[in-house]
PDB file of C-alpha atoms in Angstrom:
ATOM      1  CA  MET A  21      -2.231   9.641 -22.010  1.00 55.00           C
ATOM      2  CA  PRO A  22      -1.034   6.431 -23.685  1.00 55.00           C
ATOM      3  CA  ALA A  23      -1.740   5.998 -27.391  1.00 46.00           C
ATOM      4  CA  GLY A  24      -2.128   9.716 -27.693  1.00 43.00           C
ATOM      5  CA  ARG A  25      -5.168  10.130 -25.531  1.00 45.00           C
ATOM      6  CA  ASP A  26      -5.878  13.477 -23.911  1.00 44.00           C
ATOM      7  CA  THR A  27      -6.080  14.009 -20.096  1.00 54.00           C
ATOM      8  CA  ARG A  28      -9.425  12.733 -18.869  1.00 80.00           C
ATOM      9  CA  ALA A  29     -11.393  12.959 -15.681  1.00 91.00           C
ATOM     10  CA  ARG A  30     -13.948  10.627 -14.140  1.00 91.00           C
ATOM     11  CA  PHE A  31     -16.627  11.367 -11.460  1.00 92.00           C
ATOM     12  CA  LEU A  32     -16.498   9.014  -8.496  1.00 91.00           C
ATOM     13  CA  ARG A  33     -19.989   8.412  -7.294  1.00 86.00           C
ATOM     14  CA  THR A  34     -19.078   6.995  -3.805  1.00 83.00           C
ATOM     15  CA  THR A  35     -17.153  10.104  -2.632  1.00 83.00           C
ATOM     16  CA  GLY A  36     -18.587  12.675  -5.032  1.00 86.00           C
ATOM     17  CA  GLN A  37     -15.104  13.649  -6.196  1.00 90.00           C
ATOM     18  CA  HIS A  38     -13.427  13.815  -9.639  1.00 93.00           C
ATOM     19  CA  ALA A  39     -10.384  11.692 -10.547  1.00 95.00           C
ATOM     20  CA  SER A  40      -7.998  12.827 -13.231  1.00 96.00           C
ATOM     21  CA  ILE A  41      -4.891  11.379 -14.798  1.00 96.00           C
ATOM     22  CA  GLU A  42      -2.255  13.709 -16.265  1.00 96.00           C
ATOM     23  CA  PRO A  43       1.193  13.091 -17.763  1.00 96.00           C
ATOM     24  CA  ASP A  44       4.094  13.862 -15.465  1.00 96.00           C
ATOM     25  CA  ALA A  45       5.939  16.600 -17.310  1.00 93.00           C
ATOM     26  CA  PHE A  46       9.246  15.671 -15.639  1.00 94.00           C
ATOM     27  CA  THR A  47       9.469  11.904 -16.264  1.00 95.00           C
ATOM     28  CA  GLU A  48       8.842  10.288 -19.557  1.00 95.00           C
ATOM     29  CA  GLY A  49       6.167   7.628 -19.562  1.00 96.00           C
ATOM     30  CA  SER A  50       4.867   8.659 -16.127  1.00 97.00           C
ATOM     31  CA  TYR A  51       1.345   9.795 -15.074  1.00 97.00           C
ATOM     32  CA  VAL A  52      -0.167  11.259 -11.931  1.00 97.00           C
ATOM     33  CA  LEU A  53      -3.600  10.311 -10.641  1.00 96.00           C
ATOM     34  CA  SER A  54      -5.331  13.040  -8.649  1.00 95.00           C
ATOM     35  CA  ILE A  55      -8.602  12.809  -6.707  1.00 93.00           C
ATOM     36  CA  GLY A  56     -10.446  15.921  -5.629  1.00 92.00           C
ATOM     37  CA  GLY A  57      -7.466  17.937  -6.992  1.00 91.00           C
ATOM     38  CA  ALA A  58      -4.940  16.260  -4.608  1.00 90.00           C
ATOM     39  CA  GLU A  59      -2.236  14.018  -6.071  1.00 93.00           C
ATOM     40  CA  GLN A  60      -2.931  10.434  -5.013  1.00 92.00           C
ATOM     41  CA  SER A  61      -0.688   8.164  -7.118  1.00 95.00           C
ATOM     42  CA  HIS A  62       2.235   8.257  -9.495  1.00 97.00           C
ATOM     43  CA  VAL A  63       2.741   5.563 -12.238  1.00 97.00           C
ATOM     44  CA  ASN A  64       5.794   4.993 -14.406  1.00 97.00           C
ATOM     45  CA  LEU A  65       4.556   2.969 -17.336  1.00 97.00           C
ATOM     46  CA  LEU A  66       7.946   2.569 -18.939  1.00 97.00           C
ATOM     47  CA  ARG A  67       9.749   1.599 -15.662  1.00 97.00           C
ATOM     48  CA  PRO A  68       7.163   0.246 -13.207  1.00 97.00           C
ATOM     49  CA  GLU A  69       9.895  -1.025 -10.894  1.00 97.00           C
ATOM     50  CA  GLU A  70      10.831   2.711 -10.215  1.00 97.00           C
ATOM     51  CA  ILE A  71       8.378   4.169  -7.589  1.00 97.00           C
ATOM     52  CA  PHE A  72       8.245   7.908  -7.174  1.00 96.00           C
ATOM     53  CA  TYR A  73       6.471   8.462  -3.943  1.00 96.00           C
ATOM     54  CA  GLU A  74       8.633   7.856  -0.970  1.00 97.00           C
ATOM     55  CA  TYR A  75       6.112   5.985   1.229  1.00 97.00           C
ATOM     56  CA  LEU A  76       5.240   3.690  -1.646  1.00 97.00           C
ATOM     57  CA  ARG A  77       9.064   2.975  -2.131  1.00 98.00           C
ATOM     58  CA  ARG A  78       9.269   2.014   1.525  1.00 98.00           C
ATOM     59  CA  ILE A  79       6.269  -0.472   1.004  1.00 98.00           C
ATOM     60  CA  GLY A  80       8.060  -1.878  -2.064  1.00 98.00           C
ATOM     61  CA  HIS A  81      11.109  -2.474  -0.040  1.00 98.00           C
ATOM     62  CA  LEU A  82       9.150  -4.516   2.520  1.00 98.00           C
ATOM     63  CA  VAL A  83       7.615  -6.523  -0.399  1.00 98.00           C
ATOM     64  CA  ASP A  84      11.226  -7.153  -1.550  1.00 98.00           C
ATOM     65  CA  LEU A  85      12.006  -8.740   1.748  1.00 98.00           C
ATOM     66  CA  ALA A  86       8.744 -10.776   2.002  1.00 97.00           C
ATOM     67  CA  ALA A  87      10.092 -13.534  -0.222  1.00 97.00           C
ATOM     68  CA  PRO A  88      13.337 -14.378  -2.104  1.00 97.00           C
ATOM     69  CA  ALA A  89      14.054 -11.919  -4.804  1.00 97.00           C
ATOM     70  CA  GLY A  90      12.203 -12.552  -8.072  1.00 98.00           C
ATOM     71  CA  GLU A  91      10.020 -15.202  -6.536  1.00 98.00           C
ATOM     72  CA  PRO A  92       6.350 -14.856  -7.317  1.00 98.00           C
ATOM     73  CA  VAL A  93       3.971 -14.047  -4.475  1.00 98.00           C
ATOM     74  CA  ARG A  94       0.297 -13.840  -3.895  1.00 98.00           C
ATOM     75  CA  ALA A  95      -0.502 -10.218  -2.939  1.00 98.00           C
ATOM     76  CA  LEU A  96      -3.707  -8.506  -1.790  1.00 98.00           C
ATOM     77  CA  HIS A  97      -4.017  -4.719  -2.131  1.00 98.00           C
ATOM     78  CA  LEU A  98      -6.743  -3.159  -0.006  1.00 98.00           C
ATOM     79  CA  GLY A  99      -6.933   0.216  -1.629  1.00 94.00           C
ATOM     80  CA  ALA A 100      -5.995   0.197  -5.246  1.00 87.00           C
ATOM     81  CA  GLY A 101      -5.149   3.805  -6.283  1.00 91.00           C
ATOM     82  CA  ALA A 102      -3.433   3.711  -9.616  1.00 96.00           C
ATOM     83  CA  LEU A 103      -2.131   0.206  -8.957  1.00 98.00           C
ATOM     84  CA  THR A 104       1.445   1.393  -8.594  1.00 98.00           C
ATOM     85  CA  LEU A 105       2.386  -1.376  -6.213  1.00 98.00           C
ATOM     86  CA  ALA A 106       0.573  -4.018  -8.312  1.00 98.00           C
ATOM     87  CA  ARG A 107       2.736  -2.886 -11.309  1.00 98.00           C
ATOM     88  CA  TYR A 108       5.893  -2.984  -9.082  1.00 98.00           C
ATOM     89  CA  ILE A 109       5.257  -6.485  -7.955  1.00 98.00           C
ATOM     90  CA  GLN A 110       4.612  -7.731 -11.475  1.00 98.00           C
ATOM     91  CA  ALA A 111       7.903  -6.020 -12.691  1.00 98.00           C
ATOM     92  CA  THR A 112       9.988  -7.369  -9.765  1.00 98.00           C
ATOM     93  CA  ARG A 113       8.182 -10.677  -9.219  1.00 98.00           C
ATOM     94  CA  PRO A 114       6.846 -11.877 -12.628  1.00 98.00           C
ATOM     95  CA  GLY A 115       4.092 -14.466 -12.381  1.00 97.00           C
ATOM     96  CA  SER A 116       2.690 -13.192  -9.037  1.00 98.00           C
ATOM     97  CA  ALA A 117      -1.023 -13.545  -8.498  1.00 98.00           C
ATOM     98  CA  GLN A 118      -2.560 -10.331  -7.193  1.00 98.00           C
ATOM     99  CA  TYR A 119      -5.823  -9.133  -5.964  1.00 98.00           C
ATOM    100  CA  ALA A 120      -7.014  -5.492  -5.648  1.00 97.00           C
ATOM    101  CA  VAL A 121      -9.866  -4.182  -3.596  1.00 97.00           C
ATOM    102  CA  GLU A 122     -11.188  -0.650  -4.225  1.00 95.00           C
ATOM    103  CA  LEU A 123     -14.242   1.027  -2.946  1.00 93.00           C
ATOM    104  CA  GLU A 124     -14.692   3.222  -6.118  1.00 91.00           C
ATOM    105  CA  ARG A 125     -15.751   1.017  -9.119  1.00 90.00           C
ATOM    106  CA  GLU A 126     -15.310   4.032 -11.442  1.00 93.00           C
ATOM    107  CA  LEU A 127     -11.730   4.538 -10.233  1.00 94.00           C
ATOM    108  CA  LEU A 128     -10.644   1.012 -10.938  1.00 93.00           C
ATOM    109  CA  ASP A 129     -12.276   1.149 -14.454  1.00 93.00           C
ATOM    110  CA  PHE A 130     -10.691   4.589 -15.135  1.00 95.00           C
ATOM    111  CA  VAL A 131      -7.232   3.634 -14.119  1.00 96.00           C
ATOM    112  CA  LEU A 132      -7.291   0.321 -15.999  1.00 95.00           C
ATOM    113  CA  ARG A 133      -8.480   2.022 -19.174  1.00 94.00           C
ATOM    114  CA  GLN A 134      -6.119   4.916 -19.065  1.00 95.00           C
ATOM    115  CA  LEU A 135      -3.128   3.194 -17.640  1.00 97.00           C
ATOM    116  CA  PRO A 136      -3.188  -0.381 -18.765  1.00 96.00           C
ATOM    117  CA  LEU A 137      -1.329  -2.972 -16.722  1.00 97.00           C
ATOM    118  CA  PRO A 138       1.896  -4.529 -18.056  1.00 94.00           C
ATOM    119  CA  GLU A 139       1.294  -7.535 -20.300  1.00 93.00           C
ATOM    120  CA  GLY A 140       1.183 -10.771 -18.229  1.00 95.00           C
ATOM    121  CA  THR A 141      -0.044  -9.169 -15.017  1.00 97.00           C
ATOM    122  CA  ASP A 142      -2.364 -11.569 -13.136  1.00 98.00           C
ATOM    123  CA  LEU A 143      -4.680  -9.126 -11.233  1.00 98.00           C
ATOM    124  CA  HIS A 144      -8.169  -9.841  -9.957  1.00 97.00           C
ATOM    125  CA  THR A 145     -10.176  -6.742  -8.974  1.00 96.00           C
ATOM    126  CA  VAL A 146     -12.957  -6.562  -6.286  1.00 96.00           C
ATOM    127  CA  THR A 147     -15.118  -3.502  -5.793  1.00 95.00           C
ATOM    128  CA  GLY A 148     -16.445  -2.662  -2.325  1.00 95.00           C
ATOM    129  CA  ASP A 149     -15.480  -1.928   1.236  1.00 96.00           C
ATOM    130  CA  ALA A 150     -12.141  -3.476   2.240  1.00 97.00           C
ATOM    131  CA  ARG A 151     -13.386  -5.521   5.187  1.00 97.00           C
ATOM    132  CA  ASP A 152     -16.559  -6.741   3.501  1.00 97.00           C
ATOM    133  CA  SER A 153     -14.459  -7.575   0.373  1.00 96.00           C
ATOM    134  CA  LEU A 154     -11.880  -9.576   2.173  1.00 96.00           C
ATOM    135  CA  ALA A 155     -14.602 -12.148   2.986  1.00 91.00           C
ATOM    136  CA  ARG A 156     -15.626 -12.269  -0.599  1.00 92.00           C
ATOM    137  CA  VAL A 157     -12.121 -13.202  -1.903  1.00 94.00           C
ATOM    138  CA  ASP A 158     -11.749 -16.955  -2.140  1.00 94.00           C
ATOM    139  CA  PRO A 159     -11.458 -18.124   1.478  1.00 94.00           C
ATOM    140  CA  GLU A 160      -9.078 -20.877   0.579  1.00 96.00           C
ATOM    141  CA  LEU A 161      -6.477 -18.381  -0.613  1.00 97.00           C
ATOM    142  CA  ARG A 162      -3.622 -17.303   1.629  1.00 98.00           C
ATOM    143  CA  PHE A 163      -1.521 -14.229   0.831  1.00 98.00           C
ATOM    144  CA  ASP A 164       2.201 -13.676   1.140  1.00 98.00           C
ATOM    145  CA  VAL A 165       1.683  -9.890   1.378  1.00 98.00           C
ATOM    146  CA  VAL A 166      -1.392  -7.826   2.243  1.00 98.00           C
ATOM    147  CA  ILE A 167      -0.986  -4.135   1.693  1.00 98.00           C
ATOM    148  CA  LEU A 168      -3.604  -1.832   3.351  1.00 98.00           C
ATOM    149  CA  ASP A 169      -3.416   1.755   1.986  1.00 96.00           C
ATOM    150  CA  ILE A 170      -6.557   3.493   3.051  1.00 92.00           C
ATOM    151  CA  PHE A 171      -5.856   5.367   6.246  1.00 83.00           C
ATOM    152  CA  SER A 172      -5.417   9.107   6.589  1.00 78.00           C
ATOM    153  CA  GLY A 173      -5.506  10.876  10.031  1.00 79.00           C
ATOM    154  CA  PRO A 174      -8.760  11.223  11.953  1.00 79.00           C
ATOM    155  CA  GLU A 175     -10.780  10.178   8.805  1.00 80.00           C
ATOM    156  CA  ALA A 176      -9.618   6.602   9.125  1.00 88.00           C
ATOM    157  CA  PRO A 177     -12.605   4.263   9.113  1.00 92.00           C
ATOM    158  CA  ALA A 178     -13.145   2.815  12.545  1.00 94.00           C
ATOM    159  CA  HIS A 179     -14.088  -0.589  11.334  1.00 96.00           C
ATOM    160  CA  LEU A 180     -10.793  -0.937   9.434  1.00 96.00           C
ATOM    161  CA  ALA A 181      -8.397   0.826  11.924  1.00 96.00           C
ATOM    162  CA  CYS A 182      -8.998  -1.849  14.524  1.00 97.00           C
ATOM    163  CA  SER A 183      -7.426  -5.056  15.937  1.00 98.00           C
ATOM    164  CA  ALA A 184     -10.501  -7.193  14.890  1.00 98.00           C
ATOM    165  CA  PHE A 185      -9.830  -6.369  11.229  1.00 98.00           C
ATOM    166  CA  TYR A 186      -6.093  -6.957  11.563  1.00 98.00           C
ATOM    167  CA  ARG A 187      -6.938 -10.453  12.982  1.00 98.00           C
ATOM    168  CA  GLU A 188      -9.113 -11.183   9.980  1.00 98.00           C
ATOM    169  CA  ILE A 189      -6.148 -10.213   7.655  1.00 98.00           C
ATOM    170  CA  ARG A 190      -3.757 -12.318   9.644  1.00 98.00           C
ATOM    171  CA  ASP A 191      -5.985 -15.381   9.223  1.00 98.00           C
ATOM    172  CA  ARG A 192      -5.654 -14.811   5.449  1.00 98.00           C
ATOM    173  CA  LEU A 193      -1.857 -14.650   5.484  1.00 98.00           C
ATOM    174  CA  SER A 194       0.396 -17.520   4.440  1.00 98.00           C
ATOM    175  CA  PRO A 195       2.610 -18.848   7.304  1.00 95.00           C
ATOM    176  CA  GLY A 196       5.397 -16.307   6.456  1.00 96.00           C
ATOM    177  CA  GLY A 197       2.978 -13.682   5.172  1.00 98.00           C
ATOM    178  CA  VAL A 198       3.514 -10.021   5.952  1.00 98.00           C
ATOM    179  CA  LEU A 199       0.857  -7.306   6.678  1.00 98.00           C
ATOM    180  CA  ILE A 200       1.869  -3.855   5.473  1.00 98.00           C
ATOM    181  CA  VAL A 201      -0.180  -0.762   6.543  1.00 98.00           C
ATOM    182  CA  ASN A 202       0.376   2.748   5.288  1.00 97.00           C
ATOM    183  CA  VAL A 203      -0.754   5.253   7.923  1.00 97.00           C
ATOM    184  CA  GLY A 204      -1.008   8.882   6.873  1.00 95.00           C
ATOM    185  CA  ASP A 205      -1.109  10.918  10.033  1.00 96.00           C
ATOM    186  CA  GLU A 206      -1.016  14.470  11.495  1.00 95.00           C
ATOM    187  CA  PRO A 207       1.426  15.934  13.948  1.00 95.00           C
ATOM    188  CA  GLY A 208       1.336  13.919  17.323  1.00 94.00           C
ATOM    189  CA  LEU A 209       0.916  10.691  15.304  1.00 96.00           C
ATOM    190  CA  THR A 210      -2.290   9.807  17.145  1.00 95.00           C
ATOM    191  CA  LEU A 211      -3.466   7.360  14.462  1.00 96.00           C
ATOM    192  CA  VAL A 212       0.010   5.776  14.175  1.00 96.00           C
ATOM    193  CA  ARG A 213      -0.001   5.028  17.960  1.00 96.00           C
ATOM    194  CA  SER A 214      -3.467   3.489  17.864  1.00 96.00           C
ATOM    195  CA  GLN A 215      -2.589   1.266  14.926  1.00 97.00           C
ATOM    196  CA  VAL A 216       0.623   0.147  16.469  1.00 98.00           C
ATOM    197  CA  ALA A 217      -1.341  -1.008  19.462  1.00 97.00           C
ATOM    198  CA  ALA A 218      -4.034  -2.575  17.352  1.00 97.00           C
ATOM    199  CA  MET A 219      -1.638  -4.510  15.153  1.00 98.00           C
ATOM    200  CA  ARG A 220       0.340  -5.772  18.155  1.00 98.00           C
ATOM    201  CA  GLU A 221      -2.907  -7.382  19.400  1.00 98.00           C
ATOM    202  CA  ALA A 222      -3.204  -9.276  16.035  1.00 98.00           C
ATOM    203  CA  MET A 223       0.335  -9.928  14.873  1.00 98.00           C
ATOM    204  CA  ALA A 224       3.327 -11.650  16.476  1.00 98.00           C
ATOM    205  CA  ASP A 225       5.397  -8.532  15.950  1.00 98.00           C
ATOM    206  CA  VAL A 226       5.123  -5.139  14.454  1.00 98.00           C
ATOM    207  CA  ALA A 227       7.778  -2.614  13.129  1.00 98.00           C
ATOM    208  CA  ALA A 228       7.440   0.970  11.909  1.00 98.00           C
ATOM    209  CA  PHE A 229       9.352   2.297   8.907  1.00 98.00           C
ATOM    210  CA  ALA A 230       9.432   6.021   7.910  1.00 98.00           C
ATOM    211  CA  GLU A 231      11.556   9.066   7.229  1.00 98.00           C
ATOM    212  CA  ALA A 232      13.525   9.479  10.477  1.00 97.00           C
ATOM    213  CA  GLY A 233      11.965  12.888  11.346  1.00 96.00           C
ATOM    214  CA  MET A 234       8.434  11.495  11.228  1.00 97.00           C
ATOM    215  CA  PHE A 235       8.919   9.761  14.595  1.00 97.00           C
ATOM    216  CA  GLU A 236       9.401  13.125  16.255  1.00 96.00           C
ATOM    217  CA  GLY A 237       5.702  13.741  15.604  1.00 94.00           C
ATOM    218  CA  ARG A 238       6.159  17.333  14.584  1.00 95.00           C
ATOM    219  CA  HIS A 239       4.722  17.215  11.047  1.00 94.00           C
ATOM    220  CA  PRO A 240       2.292  15.234   8.969  1.00 95.00           C
ATOM    221  CA  GLY A 241       3.329  12.394   6.804  1.00 96.00           C
ATOM    222  CA  ASN A 242       3.312   8.654   6.334  1.00 97.00           C
ATOM    223  CA  VAL A 243       4.558   5.840   8.557  1.00 98.00           C
ATOM    224  CA  ILE A 244       4.661   2.326   7.248  1.00 98.00           C
ATOM    225  CA  LEU A 245       3.744  -0.409   9.783  1.00 98.00           C
ATOM    226  CA  ALA A 246       4.715  -4.025   9.084  1.00 98.00           C
ATOM    227  CA  GLY A 247       3.089  -6.879  10.921  1.00 98.00           C
ATOM    228  CA  THR A 248       5.002 -10.281  10.988  1.00 98.00           C
ATOM    229  CA  GLN A 249       3.848 -13.710  12.338  1.00 97.00           C
ATOM    230  CA  THR A 250       7.297 -14.362  13.865  1.00 96.00           C
ATOM    231  CA  PRO A 251       9.653 -12.082  15.742  1.00 97.00           C
ATOM    232  CA  TRP A 252      10.705  -9.177  13.634  1.00 98.00           C
ATOM    233  CA  PRO A 253      13.845 -10.134  11.654  1.00 97.00           C
ATOM    234  CA  ARG A 254      16.778  -8.017  12.913  1.00 94.00           C
ATOM    235  CA  ASP A 255      18.410  -8.012   9.490  1.00 97.00           C
ATOM    236  CA  TRP A 256      15.322  -6.447   8.008  1.00 98.00           C
ATOM    237  CA  THR A 257      15.944  -3.315  10.078  1.00 98.00           C
ATOM    238  CA  ALA A 258      19.427  -2.900   8.509  1.00 97.00           C
ATOM    239  CA  GLU A 259      18.125  -3.687   5.015  1.00 98.00           C
ATOM    240  CA  LEU A 260      15.201  -1.229   5.190  1.00 98.00           C
ATOM    241  CA  THR A 261      17.436   1.523   6.717  1.00 98.00           C
ATOM    242  CA  GLY A 262      20.023   1.103   4.076  1.00 97.00           C
ATOM    243  CA  ARG A 263      17.614   1.060   1.188  1.00 96.00           C
ATOM    244  CA  GLY A 264      16.033   4.440   2.249  1.00 95.00           C
ATOM    245  CA  PRO A 265      14.705   6.733   1.023  1.00 97.00           C
ATOM    246  CA  HIS A 266      17.024   8.566   3.318  1.00 96.00           C
ATOM    247  CA  PRO A 267      17.056   9.474   6.086  1.00 96.00           C
ATOM    248  CA  ALA A 268      15.264   6.227   7.047  1.00 97.00           C
ATOM    249  CA  LYS A 269      14.491   4.779  10.343  1.00 98.00           C
ATOM    250  CA  VAL A 270      12.931   1.597  11.578  1.00 98.00           C
ATOM    251  CA  LEU A 271      11.515   1.050  15.022  1.00 98.00           C
ATOM    252  CA  ALA A 272      10.671  -2.430  16.414  1.00 98.00           C
ATOM    253  CA  GLY A 273      10.525  -4.185  19.829  1.00 96.00           C
ATOM    254  CA  LEU A 274      11.339  -1.958  22.738  1.00 96.00           C
ATOM    255  CA  ASP A 275      12.131   1.027  20.470  1.00 97.00           C
ATOM    256  CA  LEU A 276       8.516   0.983  19.186  1.00 98.00           C
ATOM    257  CA  ASP A 277       6.944   0.765  22.699  1.00 97.00           C
ATOM    258  CA  PRO A 278       6.544   4.545  23.070  1.00 94.00           C
ATOM    259  CA  PHE A 279       4.246   4.422  19.962  1.00 91.00           C
ATOM    260  CA  ALA A 280       2.074   1.747  21.276  1.00 84.00           C
ATOM    261  CA  VAL A 281      -0.088   3.815  23.616  1.00 73.00           C
TER     262      VAL A 281
END
């Protein structure tokens, strides 16, 4: 751990699991957060602009397009993890104001103590359910980016995986604000399909971004959904496909229709 601390673990009372943070033996200055024995997040303290997990890199690319390069944004993270994306935004958009909502109070405390945020990070933390907490964040605030990273297959909370919640988030976006949702799913992509349909009811347009093979629905993995308040920018498709990780694929408009059932 930083400052010579040993690996530590913390019991999470809400889920009854243990969280641990261990050094990444292969990347200097990096650490891995595991919950219940499963790797959950990766943090590079020395180079927070470098994201290890592919699905998080895809989210980072979307954040890159949400505003001119280097320009500060106001970001809301629903699901905090090890705050990998909050660190990325601070590194690439210094001066950004960020809010992070996490169900597990012990997790936030553990991560912030063991993996301190970069100096100058403007991060406000809220503990509680994502939907309930949204209403507790200053109602006058509007966000340029909202990142929802909670869903995983059939265990997705019904009160979050629905069009009503997406409409509540839309109402908290700035005029050009983008909603980004990570959907972890099983073969068949049942949850992805339901979330495309739900987001389309709330947002003006929706696109899906993932490793190309994910759209065949033959194996589990992550699909990133992006909701915009204007028609999907065509140049974003080329940008995201080119940035990878490769092979990358973006579906929007008619190409996404088969996944909206």
